[in-house]
Coordinates of C-alpha atoms in Angstrom, one line a residue:
X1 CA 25.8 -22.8 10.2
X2 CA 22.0 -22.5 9.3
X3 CA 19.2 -20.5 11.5
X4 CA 15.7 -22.6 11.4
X5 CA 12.4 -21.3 10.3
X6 CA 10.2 -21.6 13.1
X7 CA 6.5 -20.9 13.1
X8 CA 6.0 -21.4 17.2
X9 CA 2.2 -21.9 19.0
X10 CA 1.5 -23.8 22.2
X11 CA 1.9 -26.9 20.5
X12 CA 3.3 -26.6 16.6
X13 CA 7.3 -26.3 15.9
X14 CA 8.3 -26.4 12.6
X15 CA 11.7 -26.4 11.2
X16 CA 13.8 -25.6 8.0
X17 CA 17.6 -25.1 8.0
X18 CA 18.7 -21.9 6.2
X19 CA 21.5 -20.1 4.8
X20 CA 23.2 -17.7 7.7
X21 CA 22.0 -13.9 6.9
X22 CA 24.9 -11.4 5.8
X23 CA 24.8 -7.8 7.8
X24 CA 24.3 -4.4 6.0
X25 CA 23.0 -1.1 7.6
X26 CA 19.6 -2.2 7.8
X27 CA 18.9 -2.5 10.9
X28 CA 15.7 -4.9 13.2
X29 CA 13.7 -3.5 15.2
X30 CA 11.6 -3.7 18.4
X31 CA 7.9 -4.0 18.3
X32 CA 6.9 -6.6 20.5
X33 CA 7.3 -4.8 23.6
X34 CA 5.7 -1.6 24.6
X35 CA 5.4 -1.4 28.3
X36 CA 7.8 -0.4 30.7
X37 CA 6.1 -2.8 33.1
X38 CA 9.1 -5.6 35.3
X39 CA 8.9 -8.7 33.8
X40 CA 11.5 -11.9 33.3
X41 CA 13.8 -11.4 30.8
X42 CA 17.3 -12.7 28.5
X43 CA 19.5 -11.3 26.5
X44 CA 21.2 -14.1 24.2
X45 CA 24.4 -11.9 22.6
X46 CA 26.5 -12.6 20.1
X47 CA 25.4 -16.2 19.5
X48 CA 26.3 -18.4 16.3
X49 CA 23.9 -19.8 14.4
X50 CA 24.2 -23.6 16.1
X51 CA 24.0 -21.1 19.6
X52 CA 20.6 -18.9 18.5
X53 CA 18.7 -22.9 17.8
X54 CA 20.0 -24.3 20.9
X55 CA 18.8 -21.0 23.4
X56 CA 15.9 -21.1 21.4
X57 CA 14.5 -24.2 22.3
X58 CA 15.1 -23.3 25.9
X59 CA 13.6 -20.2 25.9
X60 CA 10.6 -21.6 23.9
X61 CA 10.1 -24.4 26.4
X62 CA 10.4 -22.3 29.5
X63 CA 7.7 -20.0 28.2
X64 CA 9.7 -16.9 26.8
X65 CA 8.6 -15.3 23.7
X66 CA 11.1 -12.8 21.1
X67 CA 10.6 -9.4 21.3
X68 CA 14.0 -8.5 19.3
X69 CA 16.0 -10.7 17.2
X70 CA 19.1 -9.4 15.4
X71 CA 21.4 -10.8 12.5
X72 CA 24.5 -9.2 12.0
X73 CA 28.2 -9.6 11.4
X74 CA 31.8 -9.2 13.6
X75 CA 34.0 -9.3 10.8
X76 CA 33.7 -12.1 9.0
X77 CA 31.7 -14.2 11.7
X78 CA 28.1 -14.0 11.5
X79 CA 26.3 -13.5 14.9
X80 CA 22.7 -13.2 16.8
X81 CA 21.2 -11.4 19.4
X82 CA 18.1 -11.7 21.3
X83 CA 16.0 -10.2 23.7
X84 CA 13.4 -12.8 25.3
X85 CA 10.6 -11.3 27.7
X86 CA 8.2 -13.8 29.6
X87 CA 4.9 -14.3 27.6
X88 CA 1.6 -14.2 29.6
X89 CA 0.5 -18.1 29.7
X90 CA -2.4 -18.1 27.4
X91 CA -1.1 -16.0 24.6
X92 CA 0.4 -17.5 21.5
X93 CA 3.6 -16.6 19.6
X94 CA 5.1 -17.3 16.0
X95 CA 8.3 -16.7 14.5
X96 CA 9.3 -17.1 10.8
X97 CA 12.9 -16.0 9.6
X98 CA 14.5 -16.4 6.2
X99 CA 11.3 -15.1 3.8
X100 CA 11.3 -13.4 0.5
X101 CA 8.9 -10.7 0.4
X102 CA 6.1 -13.2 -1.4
X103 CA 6.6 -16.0 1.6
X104 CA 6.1 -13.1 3.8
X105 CA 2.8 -12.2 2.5
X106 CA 1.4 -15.2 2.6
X107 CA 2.9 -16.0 6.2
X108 CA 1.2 -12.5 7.2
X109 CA -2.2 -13.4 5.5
X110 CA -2.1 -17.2 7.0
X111 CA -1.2 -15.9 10.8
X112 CA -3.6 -13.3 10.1
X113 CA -6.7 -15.8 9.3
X114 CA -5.3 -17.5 12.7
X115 CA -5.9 -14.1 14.7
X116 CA -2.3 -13.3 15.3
X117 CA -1.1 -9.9 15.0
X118 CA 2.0 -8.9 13.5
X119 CA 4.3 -7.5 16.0
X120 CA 8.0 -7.2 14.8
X121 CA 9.8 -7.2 11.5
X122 CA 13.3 -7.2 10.3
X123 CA 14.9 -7.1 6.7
X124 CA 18.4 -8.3 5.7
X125 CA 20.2 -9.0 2.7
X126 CA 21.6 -12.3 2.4
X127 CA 23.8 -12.3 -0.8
X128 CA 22.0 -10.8 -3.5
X129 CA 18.5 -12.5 -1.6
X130 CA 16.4 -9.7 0.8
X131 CA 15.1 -11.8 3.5
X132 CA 12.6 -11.0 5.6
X133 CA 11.9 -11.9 9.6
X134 CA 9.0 -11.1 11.9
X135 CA 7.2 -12.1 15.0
X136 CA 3.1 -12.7 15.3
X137 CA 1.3 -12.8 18.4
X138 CA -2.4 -13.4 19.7
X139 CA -3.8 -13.2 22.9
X140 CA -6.3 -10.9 25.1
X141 CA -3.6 -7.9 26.2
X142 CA -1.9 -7.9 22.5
X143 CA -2.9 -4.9 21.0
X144 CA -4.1 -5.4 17.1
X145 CA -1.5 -3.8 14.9
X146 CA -1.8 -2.4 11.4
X147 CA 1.5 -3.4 8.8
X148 CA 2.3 -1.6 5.4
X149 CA 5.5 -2.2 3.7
X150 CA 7.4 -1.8 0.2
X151 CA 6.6 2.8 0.8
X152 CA 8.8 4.6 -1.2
X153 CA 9.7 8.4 0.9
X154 CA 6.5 9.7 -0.4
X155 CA 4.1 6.9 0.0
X156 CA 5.7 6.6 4.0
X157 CA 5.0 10.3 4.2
X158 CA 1.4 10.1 3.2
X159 CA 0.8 7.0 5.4
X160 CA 2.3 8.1 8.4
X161 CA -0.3 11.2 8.0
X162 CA -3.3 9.0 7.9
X163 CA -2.0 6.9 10.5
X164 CA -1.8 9.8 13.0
X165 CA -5.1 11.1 11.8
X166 CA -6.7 7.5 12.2
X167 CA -4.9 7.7 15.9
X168 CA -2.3 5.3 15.4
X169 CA 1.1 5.2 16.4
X170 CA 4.4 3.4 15.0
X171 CA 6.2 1.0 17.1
X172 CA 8.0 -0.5 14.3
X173 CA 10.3 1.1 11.7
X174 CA 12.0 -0.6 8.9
X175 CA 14.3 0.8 5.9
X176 CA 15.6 -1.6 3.9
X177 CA 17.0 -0.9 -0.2
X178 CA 15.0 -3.1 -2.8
X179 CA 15.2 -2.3 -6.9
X180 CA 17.8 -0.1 -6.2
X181 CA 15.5 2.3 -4.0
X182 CA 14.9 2.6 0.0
X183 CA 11.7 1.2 1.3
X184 CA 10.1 1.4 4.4
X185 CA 7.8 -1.5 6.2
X186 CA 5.9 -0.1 9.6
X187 CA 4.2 -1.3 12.5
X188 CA 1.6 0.6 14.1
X189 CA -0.3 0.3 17.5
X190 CA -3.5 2.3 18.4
X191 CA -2.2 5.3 20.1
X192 CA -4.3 5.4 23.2
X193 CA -3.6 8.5 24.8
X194 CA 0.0 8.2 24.2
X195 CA 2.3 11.3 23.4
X196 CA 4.5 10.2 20.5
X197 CA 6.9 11.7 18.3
X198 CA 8.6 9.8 15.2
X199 CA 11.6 11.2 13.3
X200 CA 13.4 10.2 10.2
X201 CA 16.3 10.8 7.9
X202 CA 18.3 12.1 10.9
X203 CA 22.1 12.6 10.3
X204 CA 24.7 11.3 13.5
X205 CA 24.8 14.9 15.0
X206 CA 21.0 15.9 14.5
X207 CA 20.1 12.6 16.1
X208 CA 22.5 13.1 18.6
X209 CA 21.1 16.4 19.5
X210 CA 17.1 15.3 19.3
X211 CA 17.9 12.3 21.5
X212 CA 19.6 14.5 24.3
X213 CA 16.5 16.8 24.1
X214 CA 14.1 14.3 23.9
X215 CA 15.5 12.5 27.1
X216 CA 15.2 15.7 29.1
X217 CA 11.5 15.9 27.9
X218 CA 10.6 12.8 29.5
X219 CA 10.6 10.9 26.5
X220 CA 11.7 7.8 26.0
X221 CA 13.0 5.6 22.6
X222 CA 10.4 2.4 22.2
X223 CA 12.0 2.2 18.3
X224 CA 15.3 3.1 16.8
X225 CA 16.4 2.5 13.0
X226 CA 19.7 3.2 11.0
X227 CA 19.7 2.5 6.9
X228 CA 21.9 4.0 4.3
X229 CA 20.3 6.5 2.0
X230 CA 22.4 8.5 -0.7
X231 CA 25.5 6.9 0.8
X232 CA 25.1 8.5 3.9
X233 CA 24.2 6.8 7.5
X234 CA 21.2 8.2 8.8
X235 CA 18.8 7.0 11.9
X236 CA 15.3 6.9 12.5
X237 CA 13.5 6.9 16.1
X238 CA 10.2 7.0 17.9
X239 CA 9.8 8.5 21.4
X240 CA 7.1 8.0 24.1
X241 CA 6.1 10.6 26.8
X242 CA 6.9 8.3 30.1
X243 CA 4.6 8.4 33.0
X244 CA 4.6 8.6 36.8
X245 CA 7.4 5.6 38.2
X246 CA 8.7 5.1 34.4
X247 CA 12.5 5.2 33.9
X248 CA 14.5 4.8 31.0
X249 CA 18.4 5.0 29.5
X250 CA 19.8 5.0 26.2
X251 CA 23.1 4.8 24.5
X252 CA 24.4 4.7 21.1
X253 CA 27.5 4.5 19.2
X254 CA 29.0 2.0 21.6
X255 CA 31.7 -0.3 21.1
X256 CA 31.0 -3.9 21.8
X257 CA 32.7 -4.4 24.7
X258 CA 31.2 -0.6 26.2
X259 CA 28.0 -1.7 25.0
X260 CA 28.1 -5.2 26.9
X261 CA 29.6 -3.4 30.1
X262 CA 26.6 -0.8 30.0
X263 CA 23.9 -3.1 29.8
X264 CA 25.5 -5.3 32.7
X265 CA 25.5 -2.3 34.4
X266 CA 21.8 -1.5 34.0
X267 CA 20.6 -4.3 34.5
X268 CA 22.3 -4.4 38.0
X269 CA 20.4 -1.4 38.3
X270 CA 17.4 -3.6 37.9
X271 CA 16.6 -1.9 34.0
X272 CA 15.8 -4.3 31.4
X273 CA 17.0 -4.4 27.8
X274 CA 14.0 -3.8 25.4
X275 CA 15.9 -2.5 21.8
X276 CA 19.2 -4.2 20.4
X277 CA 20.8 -2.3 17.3
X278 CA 23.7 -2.9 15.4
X279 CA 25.1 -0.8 12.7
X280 CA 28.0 -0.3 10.2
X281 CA 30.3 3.2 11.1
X282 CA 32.2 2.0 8.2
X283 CA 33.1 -1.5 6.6
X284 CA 35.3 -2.5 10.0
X285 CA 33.3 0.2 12.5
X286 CA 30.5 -1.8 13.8
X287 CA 28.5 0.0 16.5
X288 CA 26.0 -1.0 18.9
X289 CA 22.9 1.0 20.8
X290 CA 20.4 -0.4 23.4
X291 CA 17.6 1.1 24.9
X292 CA 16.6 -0.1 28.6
X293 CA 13.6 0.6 30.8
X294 CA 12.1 -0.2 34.2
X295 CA 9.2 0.6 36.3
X296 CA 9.4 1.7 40.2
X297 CA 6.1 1.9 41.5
X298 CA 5.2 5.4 43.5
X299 CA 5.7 4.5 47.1
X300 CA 2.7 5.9 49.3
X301 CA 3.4 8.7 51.6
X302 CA 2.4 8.1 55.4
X303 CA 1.8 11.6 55.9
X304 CA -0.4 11.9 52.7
X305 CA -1.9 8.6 54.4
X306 CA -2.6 10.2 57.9
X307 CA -3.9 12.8 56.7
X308 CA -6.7 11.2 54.9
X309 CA -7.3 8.7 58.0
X310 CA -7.5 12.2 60.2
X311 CA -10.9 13.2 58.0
X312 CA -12.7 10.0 59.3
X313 CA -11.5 9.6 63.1
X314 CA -13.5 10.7 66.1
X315 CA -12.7 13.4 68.3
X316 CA -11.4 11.9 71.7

């Protein structure tokens, strides 16, 4: 099986066959979609790699852009998911997988010089090989974005106080071991009146518990991470203060087959899948977590509407 390198405009496709990625808890992200706003969407589960190059051409074609792309493992069968969201008709979308760390720069720098924006990135060991994938985008309603990576604890810590002071938020987290250490790449946003919270180096209970609390807040989860540090499991999450019509649902530690019958469920419910996570329990406890949203607009109240008529009408 090999996945293809694909750097993806309105008119340029290029491709290069690749070894398939091996899973470890390092988790990608979502950080092409921020909104909570109805649009068209897929979800490509479980696919091989053959699968993820057919759908992809599809989706490509019939004007869908990736806003989460995952590599992982059932057992010994590799496997990729995908969440596609309909891209607005004049924006512009590339997609590079397989990189070192050095073809990353230089793919950053080059999409940069093109005015793309870097809007998701994933890490993944392949062997003894880190391999890096990501997603650029450019046009009028993308946001610009601001991407560090290779911070040790400290240098994330001192970053992600700048960040907030320079009113930026992160949409993207990434953990990801390199020289025998944990890293951390990021994605911010400009914050624009959003209320935000980020957490790291969570432990399964405390995450557990901050989730629960966070949903009855009125927060919602636009970034979730899981990475191994010190041998133990731990997560990583941002949350976003939801407005007026905006719903959301979450779930975690799911088995496939609960996972695949919740987001069937929601999705009935007219929610869309916007985060796809997979992440290693143990060496034969693979887990999954989703994170769905949808928008129902406010309907007007008559009486409210009357009312308001009333102040301009003439006495009989």
């Amino acid at each position: 099986m090999a996945y293809s390198i694909r750097n993806i405009s309105a008119i340029k496709v290029i491709a290069l066959a690749v070894s398939v990625f091996s899973s470890i808890a390092i988790l990608p992200l979502n950080a092409s979609d921020y909104t909570v706003e109805s649009k068209e969407s897929f979800f490509d589960a479980g696919q091989s790699g053959i699968q993820f190059n057919e759908s992809f051409e599809k989706r490509r074609k019939d004007g869908f852009k990736i806003v989460d792309h995952e590599n992982y493992r059932v057992g010994r069968t590799p496997r990729t998911s995908t969440v596609w969201t309909k891209r607005d008709k004049k924006a512009q979308w590339a997609f590079e997988d397989g990189m070192s760390i050095a073809t990353l720069k230089k793919s950053h720098e080059a999409n940069r010089k093109k005015g793309f924006v870097i809007t998701e990135i994933e890490a993944v060991r392949n062997g003894m090989s880190l391999e890096f994938s990501a997603v650029w985008e450019k046009g009028e309603e993308q946001p610009n974005t601001i991407f560090y990576w290779g911070m040790d604890r400290l240098l994330f810590s001192n970053r992600y106080g700048e960040m907030a002071d320079r009113g930026y938020r992160i949409v993207d987290f990434e953990a990801y071991e390199a020289n025998g250490q944990i890293l951390a790449a990021a994605i911010w946003i400009p914050k624009d009146g959003a209320e935000v919270r980020f957490f790291r180096g969570l432990d399964e209970e405390k995450y557990s518990t901050l989730s629960v609390k966070m949903e009855k807040m009125g927060y919602r989860i636009n970034d979730f991470e899981s990475y191994i540090y010190e041998d133990e499991l731990l997560f990583a999450a941002s949350w976003e203060l939801m407005g007026s019509g905006e719903e959301s649902k979450y779930d975690f530690n799911l088995l496939a087959d609960a996972f695949y019958e919740r987001n069937a469920e929601l999705l009935a419910e007219g929610y869309r899948l916007v985060d796809f996570e997979t992440y290693n329990k143990s060496v034969s406890e693979l887990r999954y977590a989703g994170s769905w949203v949808k928008f129902t607009a406010p309907e007007d109240s008559s009486e409210e509407k009357d009312s308001f008529l009333d102040t301009f009408r003439q006495p009989k």
